Amino acid sequence: MSQQNLDAGAALLKNYARYDVAFAYGGGSYLYDINDKQYLDFLSGIAVTSFGHAHPLITSTVMKQVNKFWHTSNLFKSPLQESLAGKLAKMSGLDYAFFCNTGTEANEGAIKFARKWGNGRYEIISTNGSFHGRTMGSLSATGQPKFWEGFGPLTPGFAFVPYNNVDAITNAINENTVAVLLEPIQGESGIIVPEAGYLKKVRELCDKHNLLLIIDEVQAGIGRTGKYFAYQWEDVLPDIVTLAKGIANGIPLGAVLCKKAVGDLMTPGTHGSTFGGNPLAVAAANVVMDLLDEEQLAKITELGAQIKAAILEIGDDRVKEIRGKGLLIGVEFDPVIDAKAFAKKLLENGLVVGTSSVTVLRLLPPFIISDVEIQKFIMIFKETLSAIPA
């Protein structure tokens, strides 16, 4: 059969369970499919388009850069990268930034940085239920065996302990341990928020045993929880932080932030990326950092509280718990409701959401949502839920 006779999409790898919807364009908090049907976007490309679709300032900045150049490589100075690195250092309290393309690449970098610093120590303690990416190092650091199936042998040097359990970390430390790797909120496992003080206790433990604390902020960072970074809710300072998703509002970009003691060991030739920190992504990210001011962070916290309260007011007993911070929200249902099936129904009714686990609906709306759009969300949510037999 010739290529021309193949069905549309036949050559595309079947590694995603895609909804039968193709989006054609977007604006603000809305997406529009190829039939011009409107959808309220409460997923933001999985915590990516935090300032909405076709944001005028981000769009104009990227287009200006397109008309200059969009690649030169990291063999040359980059004022755009230098500017962004300075903004991230100020926001995070860390000293250096390395730019890559994705969250999994950022976590791969963090693993290398930590082992370089360890000078022979190599083992990293991670947690059950964690998600750090799908390339081999980050996959091996991910505490969910379902993602490992068929890809062994994994990269050695990772130990796993229960999340939100400092004693378990203490018991896992040995002479080869170099770092502890944590998400400040576990996203893919159901928006799991640890008890207050967890990160601070882990920080103290790392200091006691001369270990690095690596915080994966790929999903929770860049304002998503109402702070620049979710670890700032506990006033701790990690040694390494990984970022991606919302950093450039949809133009692929990832980053590793680190302290001077770690970064000074990464000399020329130790790590790199051909496309990392490309001019288009970094131009967009500089605008995102400028938009993400203290006023915006406060608004994110208020919007998140408003959405949670509105869902609770529905009064449906099948909603068992609402978790999260800011605009990183998980709605856990009674097991009688399949979250993926519910998300599909919401999509049919013009609302885009995500899931994380069988019973948890994941809400990641853009930071620019209005009261009217929240009311529309609640209307669709309530009507769709009420149509499911109790």
PDB file of N, CA and C in Angstrom, residues 12 17-25 31-40 343-352:
ATOM      1  N   LEU A  12       1.398   7.428  12.660  1.00  0.00           N
ATOM      2  CA  LEU A  12       1.729   8.012  13.955  1.00  0.00           C
ATOM      3  C   LEU A  12       1.762   6.921  15.017  1.00  0.00           C
ATOM      4  N   ALA A  17      -3.214   7.494  24.227  1.00  0.00           N
ATOM      5  CA  ALA A  17      -4.658   7.238  24.120  1.00  0.00           C
ATOM      6  C   ALA A  17      -5.336   8.583  23.905  1.00  0.00           C
ATOM      7  N   ARG A  18      -5.404   8.998  22.649  1.00  0.00           N
ATOM      8  CA  ARG A  18      -5.841  10.349  22.311  1.00  0.00           C
ATOM      9  C   ARG A  18      -7.369  10.457  22.258  1.00  0.00           C
ATOM     10  N   TYR A  19      -7.880  11.589  22.735  1.00  0.00           N
ATOM     11  CA  TYR A  19      -9.292  11.903  22.536  1.00  0.00           C
ATOM     12  C   TYR A  19      -9.522  12.210  21.061  1.00  0.00           C
ATOM     13  N   ASP A  20     -10.728  11.940  20.598  1.00  0.00           N
ATOM     14  CA  ASP A  20     -11.064  12.171  19.196  1.00  0.00           C
ATOM     15  C   ASP A  20     -11.474  13.631  18.971  1.00  0.00           C
ATOM     16  N   VAL A  21     -10.579  14.534  19.336  1.00  0.00           N
ATOM     17  CA  VAL A  21     -10.782  15.968  19.156  1.00  0.00           C
ATOM     18  C   VAL A  21      -9.479  16.555  18.635  1.00  0.00           C
ATOM     19  N   ALA A  22      -9.563  17.364  17.587  1.00  0.00           N
ATOM     20  CA  ALA A  22      -8.389  18.044  17.047  1.00  0.00           C
ATOM     21  C   ALA A  22      -8.599  19.549  17.180  1.00  0.00           C
ATOM     22  N   PHE A  23      -7.739  20.193  17.938  1.00  0.00           N
ATOM     23  CA  PHE A  23      -7.866  21.631  18.122  1.00  0.00           C
ATOM     24  C   PHE A  23      -7.217  22.380  16.970  1.00  0.00           C
ATOM     25  N   ALA A  24      -7.852  23.478  16.581  1.00  0.00           N
ATOM     26  CA  ALA A  24      -7.373  24.276  15.448  1.00  0.00           C
ATOM     27  C   ALA A  24      -6.734  25.583  15.887  1.00  0.00           C
ATOM     28  N   TYR A  25      -7.236  26.172  16.972  1.00  0.00           N
ATOM     29  CA  TYR A  25      -6.677  27.432  17.449  1.00  0.00           C
ATOM     30  C   TYR A  25      -7.178  27.692  18.865  1.00  0.00           C
ATOM     31  N   LEU A  31     -10.048  26.908  23.831  1.00  0.00           N
ATOM     32  CA  LEU A  31      -9.569  26.236  22.635  1.00  0.00           C
ATOM     33  C   LEU A  31     -10.755  26.025  21.694  1.00  0.00           C
ATOM     34  N   TYR A  32     -10.463  25.902  20.393  1.00  0.00           N
ATOM     35  CA  TYR A  32     -11.504  25.701  19.387  1.00  0.00           C
ATOM     36  C   TYR A  32     -11.061  24.559  18.471  1.00  0.00           C
ATOM     37  N   ASP A  33     -11.975  23.606  18.252  1.00  0.00           N
ATOM     38  CA  ASP A  33     -11.595  22.470  17.422  1.00  0.00           C
ATOM     39  C   ASP A  33     -11.775  22.786  15.943  1.00  0.00           C
ATOM     40  N   ILE A  34     -11.520  21.785  15.105  1.00  0.00           N
ATOM     41  CA  ILE A  34     -11.547  22.013  13.654  1.00  0.00           C
ATOM     42  C   ILE A  34     -12.955  22.304  13.142  1.00  0.00           C
ATOM     43  N   ASN A  35     -13.964  22.075  14.002  1.00  0.00           N
ATOM     44  CA  ASN A  35     -15.342  22.422  13.651  1.00  0.00           C
ATOM     45  C   ASN A  35     -15.797  23.710  14.329  1.00  0.00           C
ATOM     46  N   ASP A  36     -14.855  24.432  14.913  1.00  0.00           N
ATOM     47  CA  ASP A  36     -15.106  25.700  15.607  1.00  0.00           C
ATOM     48  C   ASP A  36     -15.894  25.546  16.909  1.00  0.00           C
ATOM     49  N   LYS A  37     -15.959  24.343  17.449  1.00  0.00           N
ATOM     50  CA  LYS A  37     -16.577  24.168  18.765  1.00  0.00           C
ATOM     51  C   LYS A  37     -15.645  24.734  19.827  1.00  0.00           C
ATOM     52  N   GLN A  38     -16.223  25.453  20.794  1.00  0.00           N
ATOM     53  CA  GLN A  38     -15.445  26.110  21.840  1.00  0.00           C
ATOM     54  C   GLN A  38     -15.305  25.190  23.062  1.00  0.00           C
ATOM     55  N   TYR A  39     -14.101  25.192  23.649  1.00  0.00           N
ATOM     56  CA  TYR A  39     -13.819  24.419  24.856  1.00  0.00           C
ATOM     57  C   TYR A  39     -13.145  25.326  25.881  1.00  0.00           C
ATOM     58  N   LEU A  40     -13.614  25.275  27.105  1.00  0.00           N
ATOM     59  CA  LEU A  40     -12.941  25.956  28.204  1.00  0.00           C
ATOM     60  C   LEU A  40     -11.778  25.079  28.652  1.00  0.00           C
ATOM     61  N   ALA A 343     -13.842  12.640  32.568  1.00  0.00           N
ATOM     62  CA  ALA A 343     -13.118  13.657  31.808  1.00  0.00           C
ATOM     63  C   ALA A 343     -13.547  13.658  30.341  1.00  0.00           C
ATOM     64  N   LYS A 344     -13.808  12.471  29.813  1.00  0.00           N
ATOM     65  CA  LYS A 344     -14.270  12.379  28.420  1.00  0.00           C
ATOM     66  C   LYS A 344     -15.644  13.016  28.261  1.00  0.00           C
ATOM     67  N   LYS A 345     -16.528  12.797  29.235  1.00  0.00           N
ATOM     68  CA  LYS A 345     -17.853  13.420  29.194  1.00  0.00           C
ATOM     69  C   LYS A 345     -17.742  14.944  29.283  1.00  0.00           C
ATOM     70  N   LEU A 346     -16.861  15.417  30.147  1.00  0.00           N
ATOM     71  CA  LEU A 346     -16.654  16.864  30.261  1.00  0.00           C
ATOM     72  C   LEU A 346     -16.159  17.442  28.940  1.00  0.00           C
ATOM     73  N   LEU A 347     -15.265  16.713  28.269  1.00  0.00           N
ATOM     74  CA  LEU A 347     -14.762  17.169  26.976  1.00  0.00           C
ATOM     75  C   LEU A 347     -15.902  17.278  25.965  1.00  0.00           C
ATOM     76  N   GLU A 348     -16.771  16.295  25.953  1.00  0.00           N
ATOM     77  CA  GLU A 348     -17.931  16.340  25.059  1.00  0.00           C
ATOM     78  C   GLU A 348     -18.801  17.560  25.346  1.00  0.00           C
ATOM     79  N   ASN A 349     -18.788  18.004  26.617  1.00  0.00           N
ATOM     80  CA  ASN A 349     -19.597  19.153  27.016  1.00  0.00           C
ATOM     81  C   ASN A 349     -18.833  20.478  26.981  1.00  0.00           C
ATOM     82  N   GLY A 350     -17.632  20.447  26.377  1.00  0.00           N
ATOM     83  CA  GLY A 350     -16.903  21.690  26.157  1.00  0.00           C
ATOM     84  C   GLY A 350     -15.955  22.100  27.263  1.00  0.00           C
ATOM     85  N   LEU A 351     -15.467  21.141  28.064  1.00  0.00           N
ATOM     86  CA  LEU A 351     -14.533  21.448  29.145  1.00  0.00           C
ATOM     87  C   LEU A 351     -13.347  20.493  29.073  1.00  0.00           C
ATOM     88  N   VAL A 352     -12.140  21.041  29.012  1.00  0.00           N
ATOM     89  CA  VAL A 352     -10.915  20.241  28.938  1.00  0.00           C
ATOM     90  C   VAL A 352     -10.305  20.136  30.333  1.00  0.00           C
TER      91      VAL A 352
END
